[in-house]
Coordinates of C-alpha atoms in Angstrom, one line a residue:
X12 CA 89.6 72.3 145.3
X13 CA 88.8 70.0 142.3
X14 CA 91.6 70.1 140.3
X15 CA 92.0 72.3 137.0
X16 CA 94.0 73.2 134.7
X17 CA 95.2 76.6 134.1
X18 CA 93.7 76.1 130.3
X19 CA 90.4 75.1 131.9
X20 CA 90.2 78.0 134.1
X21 CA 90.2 80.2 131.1
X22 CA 88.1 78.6 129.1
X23 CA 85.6 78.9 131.8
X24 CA 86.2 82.4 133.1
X25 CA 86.6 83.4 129.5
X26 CA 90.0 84.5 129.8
X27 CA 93.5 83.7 128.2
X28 CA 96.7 82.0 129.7
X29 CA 99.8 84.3 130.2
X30 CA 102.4 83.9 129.6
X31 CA 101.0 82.2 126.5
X32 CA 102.2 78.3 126.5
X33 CA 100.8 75.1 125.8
X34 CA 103.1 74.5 129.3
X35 CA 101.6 77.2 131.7
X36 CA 97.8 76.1 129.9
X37 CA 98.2 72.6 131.2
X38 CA 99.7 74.2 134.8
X39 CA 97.2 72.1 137.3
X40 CA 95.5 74.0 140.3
X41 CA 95.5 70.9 142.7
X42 CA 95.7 73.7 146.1
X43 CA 93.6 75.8 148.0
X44 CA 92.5 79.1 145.7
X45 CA 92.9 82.4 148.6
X46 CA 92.6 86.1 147.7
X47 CA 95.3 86.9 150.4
X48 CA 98.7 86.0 149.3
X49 CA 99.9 84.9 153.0
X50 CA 97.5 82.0 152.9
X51 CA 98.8 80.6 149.4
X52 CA 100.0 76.8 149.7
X53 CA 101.4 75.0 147.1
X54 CA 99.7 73.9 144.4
X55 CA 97.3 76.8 145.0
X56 CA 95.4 79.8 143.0
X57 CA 95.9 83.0 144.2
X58 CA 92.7 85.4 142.9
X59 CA 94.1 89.2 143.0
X60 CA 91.4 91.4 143.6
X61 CA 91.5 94.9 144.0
X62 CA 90.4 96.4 147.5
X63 CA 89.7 99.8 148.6
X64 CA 93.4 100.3 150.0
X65 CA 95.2 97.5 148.5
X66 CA 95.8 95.8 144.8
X67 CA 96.2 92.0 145.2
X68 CA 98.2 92.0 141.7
X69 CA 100.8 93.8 144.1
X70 CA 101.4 90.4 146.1
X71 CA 101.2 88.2 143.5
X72 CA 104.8 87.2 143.6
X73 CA 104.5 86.6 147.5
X74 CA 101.5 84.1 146.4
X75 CA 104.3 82.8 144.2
X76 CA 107.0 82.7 147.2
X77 CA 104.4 80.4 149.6
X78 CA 104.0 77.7 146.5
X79 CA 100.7 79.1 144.7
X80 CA 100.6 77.6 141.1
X81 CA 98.7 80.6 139.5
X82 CA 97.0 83.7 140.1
X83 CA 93.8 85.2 138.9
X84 CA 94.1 88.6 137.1
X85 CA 92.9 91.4 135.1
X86 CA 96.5 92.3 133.8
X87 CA 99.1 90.4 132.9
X88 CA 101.8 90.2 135.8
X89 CA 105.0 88.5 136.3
X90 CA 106.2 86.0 138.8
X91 CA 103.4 83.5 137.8
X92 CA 101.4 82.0 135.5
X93 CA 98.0 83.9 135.0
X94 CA 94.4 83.5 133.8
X95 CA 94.1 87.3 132.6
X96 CA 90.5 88.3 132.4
X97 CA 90.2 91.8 131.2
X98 CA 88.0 94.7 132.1
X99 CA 85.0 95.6 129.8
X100 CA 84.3 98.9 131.6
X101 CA 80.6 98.6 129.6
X102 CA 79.7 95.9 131.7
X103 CA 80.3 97.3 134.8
X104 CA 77.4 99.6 134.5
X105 CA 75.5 98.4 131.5
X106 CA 72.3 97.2 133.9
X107 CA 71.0 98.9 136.9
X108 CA 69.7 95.6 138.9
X109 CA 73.0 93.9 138.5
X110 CA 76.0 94.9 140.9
X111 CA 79.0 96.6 138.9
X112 CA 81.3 93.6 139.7
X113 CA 85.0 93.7 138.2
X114 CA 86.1 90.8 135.9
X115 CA 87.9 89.2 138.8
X116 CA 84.9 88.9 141.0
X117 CA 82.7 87.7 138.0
X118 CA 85.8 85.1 137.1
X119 CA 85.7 84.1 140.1
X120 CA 82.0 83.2 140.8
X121 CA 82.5 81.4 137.1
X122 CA 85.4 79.1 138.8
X123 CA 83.0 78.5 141.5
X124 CA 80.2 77.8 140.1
X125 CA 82.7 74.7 138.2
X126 CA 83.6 73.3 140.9
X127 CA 80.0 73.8 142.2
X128 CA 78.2 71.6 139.1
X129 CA 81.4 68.8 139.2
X130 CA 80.8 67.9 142.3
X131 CA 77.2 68.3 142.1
X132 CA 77.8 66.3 138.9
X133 CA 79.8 63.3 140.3
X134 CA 78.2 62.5 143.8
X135 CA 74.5 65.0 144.2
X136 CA 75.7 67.3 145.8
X137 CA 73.0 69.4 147.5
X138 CA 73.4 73.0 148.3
X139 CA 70.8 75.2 150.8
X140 CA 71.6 79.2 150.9
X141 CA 70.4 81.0 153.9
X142 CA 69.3 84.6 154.2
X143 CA 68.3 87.3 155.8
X144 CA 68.6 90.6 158.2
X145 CA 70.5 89.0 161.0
X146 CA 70.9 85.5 162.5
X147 CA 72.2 83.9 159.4
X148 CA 75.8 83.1 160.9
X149 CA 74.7 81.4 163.7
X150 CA 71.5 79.5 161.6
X151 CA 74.7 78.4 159.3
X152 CA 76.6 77.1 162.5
X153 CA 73.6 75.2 163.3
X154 CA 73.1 73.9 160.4
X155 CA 76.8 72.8 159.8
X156 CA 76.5 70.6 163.1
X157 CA 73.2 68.8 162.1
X158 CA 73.7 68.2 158.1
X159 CA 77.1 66.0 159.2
X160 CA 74.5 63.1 160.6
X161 CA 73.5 63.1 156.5
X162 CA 76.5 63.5 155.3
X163 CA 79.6 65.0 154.3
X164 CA 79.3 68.8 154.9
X165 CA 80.9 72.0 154.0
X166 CA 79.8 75.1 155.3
X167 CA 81.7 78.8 155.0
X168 CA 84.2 79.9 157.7
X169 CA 83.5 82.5 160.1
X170 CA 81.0 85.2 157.8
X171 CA 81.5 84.2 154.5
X172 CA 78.7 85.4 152.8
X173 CA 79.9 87.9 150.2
X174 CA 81.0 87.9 146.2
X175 CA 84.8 86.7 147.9
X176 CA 83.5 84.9 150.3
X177 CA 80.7 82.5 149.3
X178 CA 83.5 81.8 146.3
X179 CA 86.1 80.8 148.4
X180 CA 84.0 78.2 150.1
X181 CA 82.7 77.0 147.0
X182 CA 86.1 76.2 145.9
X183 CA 86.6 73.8 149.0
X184 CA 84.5 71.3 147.5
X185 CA 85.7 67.8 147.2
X186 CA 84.0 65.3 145.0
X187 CA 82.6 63.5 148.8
X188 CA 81.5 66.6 149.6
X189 CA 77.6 65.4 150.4
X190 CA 75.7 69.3 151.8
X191 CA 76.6 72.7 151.0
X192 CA 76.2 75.6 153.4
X193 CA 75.9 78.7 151.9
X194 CA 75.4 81.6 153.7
X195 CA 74.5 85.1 151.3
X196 CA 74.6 88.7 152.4
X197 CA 73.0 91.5 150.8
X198 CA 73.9 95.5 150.5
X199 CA 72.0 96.1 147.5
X200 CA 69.9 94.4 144.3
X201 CA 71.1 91.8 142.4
X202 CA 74.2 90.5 145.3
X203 CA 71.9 87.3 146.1
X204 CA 71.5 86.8 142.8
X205 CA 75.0 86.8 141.9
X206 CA 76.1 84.0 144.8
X207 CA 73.1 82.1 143.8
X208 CA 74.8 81.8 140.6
X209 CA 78.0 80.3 141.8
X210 CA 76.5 77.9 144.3
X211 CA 72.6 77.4 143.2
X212 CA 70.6 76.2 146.3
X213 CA 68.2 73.4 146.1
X214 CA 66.5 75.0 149.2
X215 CA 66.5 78.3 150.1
X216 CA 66.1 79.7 153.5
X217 CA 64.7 83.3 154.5
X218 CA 65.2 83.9 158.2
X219 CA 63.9 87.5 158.3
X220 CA 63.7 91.3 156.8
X221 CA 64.7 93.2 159.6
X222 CA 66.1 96.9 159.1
X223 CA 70.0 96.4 158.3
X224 CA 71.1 98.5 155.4
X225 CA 68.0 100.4 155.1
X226 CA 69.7 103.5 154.5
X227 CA 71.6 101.8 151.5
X228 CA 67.7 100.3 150.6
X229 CA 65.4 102.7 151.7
X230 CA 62.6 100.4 152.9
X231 CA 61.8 97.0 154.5
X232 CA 60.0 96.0 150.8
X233 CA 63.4 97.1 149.1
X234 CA 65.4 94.3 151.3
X235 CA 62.6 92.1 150.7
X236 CA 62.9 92.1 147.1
X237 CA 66.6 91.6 147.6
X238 CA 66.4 88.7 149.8
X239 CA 63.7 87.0 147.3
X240 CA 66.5 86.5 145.1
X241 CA 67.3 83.8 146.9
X242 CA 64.2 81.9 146.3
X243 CA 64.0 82.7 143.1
X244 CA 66.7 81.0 142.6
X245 CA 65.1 77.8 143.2
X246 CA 65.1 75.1 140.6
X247 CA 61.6 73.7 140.0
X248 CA 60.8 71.5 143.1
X249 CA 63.2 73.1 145.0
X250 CA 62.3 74.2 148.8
X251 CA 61.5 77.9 150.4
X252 CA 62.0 77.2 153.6
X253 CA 60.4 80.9 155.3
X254 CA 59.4 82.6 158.4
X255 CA 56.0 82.4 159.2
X256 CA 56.5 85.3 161.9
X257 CA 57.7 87.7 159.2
X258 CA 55.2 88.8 156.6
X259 CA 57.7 89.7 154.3
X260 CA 59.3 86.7 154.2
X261 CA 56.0 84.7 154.1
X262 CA 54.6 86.7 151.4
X263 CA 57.9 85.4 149.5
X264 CA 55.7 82.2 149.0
X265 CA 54.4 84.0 145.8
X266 CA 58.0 83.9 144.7
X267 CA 59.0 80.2 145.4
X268 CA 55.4 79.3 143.3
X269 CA 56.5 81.3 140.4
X270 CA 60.2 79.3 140.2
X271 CA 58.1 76.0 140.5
X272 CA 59.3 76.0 143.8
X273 CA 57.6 75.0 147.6
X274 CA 57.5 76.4 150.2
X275 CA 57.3 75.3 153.9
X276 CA 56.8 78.0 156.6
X277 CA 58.3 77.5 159.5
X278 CA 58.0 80.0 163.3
X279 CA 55.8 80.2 166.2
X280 CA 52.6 81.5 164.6
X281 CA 49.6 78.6 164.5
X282 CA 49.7 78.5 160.7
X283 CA 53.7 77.5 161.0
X284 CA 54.0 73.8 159.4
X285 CA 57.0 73.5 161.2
X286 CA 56.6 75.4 164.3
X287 CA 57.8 75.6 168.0
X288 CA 55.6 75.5 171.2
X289 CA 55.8 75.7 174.9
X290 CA 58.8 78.2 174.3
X291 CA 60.7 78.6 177.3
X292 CA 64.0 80.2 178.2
X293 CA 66.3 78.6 181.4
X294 CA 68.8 81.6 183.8
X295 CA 71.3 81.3 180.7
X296 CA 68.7 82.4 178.3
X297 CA 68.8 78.9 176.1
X298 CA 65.5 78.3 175.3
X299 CA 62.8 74.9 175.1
X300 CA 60.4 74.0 173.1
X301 CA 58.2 71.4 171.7
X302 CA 59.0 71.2 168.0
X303 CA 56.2 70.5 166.1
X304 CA 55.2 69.6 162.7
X305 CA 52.9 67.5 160.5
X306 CA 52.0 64.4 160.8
X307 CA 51.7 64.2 164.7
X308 CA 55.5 64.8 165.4
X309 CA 56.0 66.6 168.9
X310 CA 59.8 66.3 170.0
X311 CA 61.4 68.3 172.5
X312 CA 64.7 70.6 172.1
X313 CA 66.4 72.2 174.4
X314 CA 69.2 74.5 172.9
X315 CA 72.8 75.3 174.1
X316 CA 72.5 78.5 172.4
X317 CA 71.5 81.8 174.1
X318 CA 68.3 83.7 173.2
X319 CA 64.8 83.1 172.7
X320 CA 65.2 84.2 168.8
X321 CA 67.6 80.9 168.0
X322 CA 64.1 79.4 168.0
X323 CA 63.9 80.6 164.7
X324 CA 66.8 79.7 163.6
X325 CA 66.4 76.3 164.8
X326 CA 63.2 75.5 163.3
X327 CA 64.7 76.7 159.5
X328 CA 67.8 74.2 160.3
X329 CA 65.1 71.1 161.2
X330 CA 62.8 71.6 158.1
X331 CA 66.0 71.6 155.7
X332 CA 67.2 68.1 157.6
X333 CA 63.8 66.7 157.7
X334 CA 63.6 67.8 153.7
X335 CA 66.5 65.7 153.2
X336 CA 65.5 62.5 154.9
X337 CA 66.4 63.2 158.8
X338 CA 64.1 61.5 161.0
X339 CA 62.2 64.4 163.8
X340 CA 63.7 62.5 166.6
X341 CA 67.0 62.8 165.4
X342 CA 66.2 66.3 164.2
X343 CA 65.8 66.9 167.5
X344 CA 69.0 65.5 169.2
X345 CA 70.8 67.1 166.6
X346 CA 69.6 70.7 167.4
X347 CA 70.2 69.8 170.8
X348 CA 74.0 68.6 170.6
X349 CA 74.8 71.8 168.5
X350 CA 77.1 74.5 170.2
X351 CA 77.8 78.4 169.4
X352 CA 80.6 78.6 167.1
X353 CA 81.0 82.1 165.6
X354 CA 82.7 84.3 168.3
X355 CA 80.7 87.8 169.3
X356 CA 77.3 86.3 168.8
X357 CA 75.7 85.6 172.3
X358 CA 78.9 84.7 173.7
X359 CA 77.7 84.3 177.5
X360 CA 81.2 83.7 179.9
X361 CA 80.5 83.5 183.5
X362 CA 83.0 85.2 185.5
X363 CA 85.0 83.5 188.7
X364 CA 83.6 86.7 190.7
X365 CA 79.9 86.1 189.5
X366 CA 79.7 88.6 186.6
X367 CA 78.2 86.8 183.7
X368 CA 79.4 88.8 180.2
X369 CA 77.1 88.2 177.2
X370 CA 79.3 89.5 173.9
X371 CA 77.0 90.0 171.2
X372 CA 78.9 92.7 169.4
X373 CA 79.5 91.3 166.4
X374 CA 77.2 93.5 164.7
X375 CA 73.8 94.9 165.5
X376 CA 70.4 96.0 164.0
X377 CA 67.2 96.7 165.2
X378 CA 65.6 93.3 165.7
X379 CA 68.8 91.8 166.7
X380 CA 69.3 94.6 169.5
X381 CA 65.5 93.7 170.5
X382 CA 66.5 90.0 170.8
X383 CA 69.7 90.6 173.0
X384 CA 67.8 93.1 175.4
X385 CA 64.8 90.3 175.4
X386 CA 67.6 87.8 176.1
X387 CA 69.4 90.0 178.6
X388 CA 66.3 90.4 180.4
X389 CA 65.4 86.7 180.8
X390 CA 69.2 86.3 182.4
X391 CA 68.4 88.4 185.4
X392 CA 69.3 86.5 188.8
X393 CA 68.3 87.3 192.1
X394 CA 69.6 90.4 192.8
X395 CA 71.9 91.0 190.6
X396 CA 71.9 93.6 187.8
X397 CA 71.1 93.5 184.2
X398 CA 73.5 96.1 182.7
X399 CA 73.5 97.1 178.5
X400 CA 76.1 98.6 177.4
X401 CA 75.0 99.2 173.8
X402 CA 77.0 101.3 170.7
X403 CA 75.6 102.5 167.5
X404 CA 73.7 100.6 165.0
X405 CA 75.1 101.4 161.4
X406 CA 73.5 101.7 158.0
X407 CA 70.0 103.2 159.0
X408 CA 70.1 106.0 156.9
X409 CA 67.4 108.7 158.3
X410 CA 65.7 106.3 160.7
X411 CA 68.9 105.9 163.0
X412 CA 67.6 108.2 165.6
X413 CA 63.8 106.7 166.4
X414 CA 65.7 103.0 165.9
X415 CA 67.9 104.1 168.7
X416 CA 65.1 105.5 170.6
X417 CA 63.5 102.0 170.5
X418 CA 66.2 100.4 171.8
X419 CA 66.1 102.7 174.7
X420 CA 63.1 102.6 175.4
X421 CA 62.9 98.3 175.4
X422 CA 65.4 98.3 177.6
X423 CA 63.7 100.7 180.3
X424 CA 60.1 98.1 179.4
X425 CA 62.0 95.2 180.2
X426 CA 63.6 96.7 183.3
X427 CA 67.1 96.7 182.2
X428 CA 68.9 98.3 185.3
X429 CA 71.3 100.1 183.4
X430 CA 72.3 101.3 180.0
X431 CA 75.8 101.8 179.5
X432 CA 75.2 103.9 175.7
X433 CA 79.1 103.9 173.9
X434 CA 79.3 106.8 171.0
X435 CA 77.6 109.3 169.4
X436 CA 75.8 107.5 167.4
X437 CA 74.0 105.3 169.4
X438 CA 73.3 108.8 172.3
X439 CA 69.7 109.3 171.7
X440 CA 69.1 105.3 173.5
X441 CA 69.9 107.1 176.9
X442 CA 67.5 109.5 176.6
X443 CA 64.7 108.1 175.3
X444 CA 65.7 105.4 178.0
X445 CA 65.3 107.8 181.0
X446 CA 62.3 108.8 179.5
X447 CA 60.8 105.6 179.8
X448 CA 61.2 105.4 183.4
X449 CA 65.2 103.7 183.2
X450 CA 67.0 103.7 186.5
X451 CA 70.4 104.9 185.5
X452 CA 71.8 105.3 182.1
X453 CA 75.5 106.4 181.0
X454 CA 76.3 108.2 178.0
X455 CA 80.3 107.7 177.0
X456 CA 82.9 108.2 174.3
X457 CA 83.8 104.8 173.4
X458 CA 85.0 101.8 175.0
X459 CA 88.2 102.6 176.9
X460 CA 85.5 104.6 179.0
X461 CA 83.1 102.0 179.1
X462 CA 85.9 99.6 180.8
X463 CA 86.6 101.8 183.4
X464 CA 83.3 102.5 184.4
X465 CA 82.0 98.9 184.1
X466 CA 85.2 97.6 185.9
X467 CA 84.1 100.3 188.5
X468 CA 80.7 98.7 189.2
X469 CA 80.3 95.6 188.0
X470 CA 79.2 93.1 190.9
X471 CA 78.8 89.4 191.3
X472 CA 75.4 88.3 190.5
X473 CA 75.2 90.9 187.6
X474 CA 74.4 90.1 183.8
X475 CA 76.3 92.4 181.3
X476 CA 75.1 92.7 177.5
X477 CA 78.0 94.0 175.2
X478 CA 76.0 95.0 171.7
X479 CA 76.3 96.9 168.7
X480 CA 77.6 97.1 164.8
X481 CA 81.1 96.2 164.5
X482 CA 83.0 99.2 164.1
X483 CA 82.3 100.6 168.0
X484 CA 84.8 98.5 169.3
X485 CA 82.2 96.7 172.0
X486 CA 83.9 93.1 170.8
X487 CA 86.7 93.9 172.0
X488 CA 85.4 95.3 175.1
X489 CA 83.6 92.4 175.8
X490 CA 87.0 90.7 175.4
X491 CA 88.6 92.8 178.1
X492 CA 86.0 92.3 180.6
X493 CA 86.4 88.3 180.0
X494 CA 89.6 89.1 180.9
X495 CA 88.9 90.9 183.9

């Protein structure tokens, strides 16, 4: 955290000091800022937000008992000094394409975006924000491994990609801080442009406009216009870095011109400037390929990372290094030397018996289900079994039925030999698997069943793909079979 005063932090979050005191106004943040009270440290702001089931000005003197300096409020409180921003209940519905944010959260991307412009301010520091349906975790892990070679970096924990997180990463800027990660999430209009206003991105990168949230959106086109928020963002001569495999994304170019900004496509299709050929995937599912892009460059990469569709991800990671001055060949090396980081996201474990588990239940959509089957498919070995043991995918509004239906029926065309289907939800996969001429499908309750049975006939030589949205429990599952 760059360090501020209590009196600065209101000035800029437009709120006032309490207890009132030329003493608590000159009170200097020099800690961490946290929204949870059990990671305060001393020195430290504590922001109190208010949750669905819990009010952070509740714990505000347990921030105080761990060392924290100051809290962040909407009402004055005891216990610490505040920065009191109160609630104008006009603005929390007085435009339709803006979120209704509280004062907190809007404080809070104001103490953000502070720290953001000092740094940026004092040594250049540049920021890229990355998008899109799915894949934007592990593009940000990728990204965070290959920026370093630049540079100091900084990149968000875990999936910080929200109005608390993308704040709370922000505030971890030092003044040697060199690259900003920024990773931006979406569940309606106007989110994207909210983080892009506490950590403005010098590029912007789309990965794709898949179907997550579309019952919250309604439509591909609707998600589209809320991803394009993040290129619109741009500052003039700023980068769009998009998928030329996704003509949503691509057609975002018109976007990117209008900010002044350009645009480099990057995928497998032939018009890609930064593009990947010779695609091939070994027994673990980690793909080659031959990256290519203008001026003659050809370098190969081969990627510790599981599933053909980190490709993409790849090639959006090597046009925002080769944007800021890394040479192809070390480009190259760079994707090569980078590991999974995030937990649940193609987590493949190989067994002592000969089971190999693949955990990809961190969440799940349409496409990214159609990338883990494609990757489950490619892991096949010998004669072993490739087994999917899939839950429901969330958030798909009056399409959830047909999306599951897909999924069934890719697994039964790329001759997945069983599909393990956990929860209602996700029940109408089994059938439409079957239909498609599946071997053997399972329908069960949730994932204390789903052990049992896959304890019961898993077999060495066998491939199993754990996969669905969060809330099924299918992490943890994965987990268990790890564990035998």
């Amino acid at each position: 955290m760059i360090p501020l005063s209590l009196g600065e932090v209101a000035r800029l979050t437009g709120g006032r000091v309490h207890p009132g005191s030329p003493e608590n106004a000159s009170v200097r943040i020099t800690g961490p800022v946290v929204t949870d009270s059990r990671e305060a440290l001393p020195g430290g702001l504590y922001v109190a937000r208010r949750g669905e089931s819990a009010d952070g000005h509740d714990f505000v003197a347990a921030a105080a008992e761990r060392g924290a300096a100051a809290a962040l409020t909407n009402r004055p409180v005891e216990g610490l000094p505040c920065v009191v921003v109160e609630e104008d209940p006009a603005r929390l519905s007085d435009r339709p394409d803006r979120p209704p944010y509280d004062a907190v959260t809007r404080a809070f991307a104001a103490l953000a975006r502070e720290v953001h412009d000092r740094c940026a301010a004092h040594g250049g520091l540049r920021t890229v924000a990355i998008t899109g349906s799915s894949g934007k975790t592990s593009t940000k892990d990728l990204m965070a491994q290959v920026l370093p070679r630049l540079g100091p970096t900084l990149a968000p924990e875990a999936s910080y990609n929200s109005e608390v997180g993308l704040p709370l990463t922000v505030c971890r800027l030092t003044e040697d801080t060199a690259y900003l990660v920024a990773e931006m999430g979406a569940s309606g209009a106007g989110h994207i442009a909210h983080l892009t206003q506490a950590a403005p991105p010098l590029v912007s990168v789309v990965l794709n406009v898949g179907s997550a949230h579309l019952g919250e959106f309604g439509s591909r086109e609707a998600i589209g216009r809320a991803k394009s928020e993040i290129v619109a963002a741009l500052p003039e001569d700023g980068l769009a870095v998009l998928n030329a495999d996704d003509d949503v994304v691509s057609a975002m170019a018109d976007v990117a011109a209008r900010a002044g900004a350009r645009t480099v496509l990057v995928g497998l299709a032939p018009h890609a400037e930064v593009r990947a050929e010779q695609v091939t995937l070994d027994a673990l599912g980690r793909p080659s390929f031959v990256l290519t892009a203008p001026g003659g460059v050809a370098e190969p990469v081969t990627l510790q990372l599981t599933g053909e569709h980190q490709v993409g991800n790849a090639l959006a990671v090597a046009a925002v290094a080769a944007e800021w001055g890394m040479p192809w060949r070390e480009v190259a090396a760079a994707l090569g030397a980078a590991t999974a980081r995030s937990r649940w996201r193609m987590e493949v474990t190989e067994r002592p018996d000969g089971v190999t588990v693949v955990n990809d239940a961190y969440n799940a959509n349409p496409e990214s289900m159609r990338a883990a089957l494609r990757a489950l498919a490619a892991m096949r070995r010998g004669e072993g079994r490739t087994v999917a043991a899939v839950g429901g995918m969330l958030e798909l509004g009056a399409d959830s039925d047909l999306e599951h239906e897909r999924v069934g029926a890719l697994a039964a065309d790329l001759g997945v030999d069983e599909l393990v289907v956990v929860g209602p939800v996700a029940g109408p996969a089994a059938t439409a698997y079957l239909a498609a001429g599946g071997s053997s499908a399972r329908t069960l309750a949730d994932r204390h069943e789903a052990l049992t049975h896959l304890r019961g006939t898993l077999r060495p030589g066998d491939v199993v793909l754990l996969k669905s949205s969060r809330d099924s429990g299918l992490r943890l599952l994965g987990d268990e079979l790890v564990g035998g």
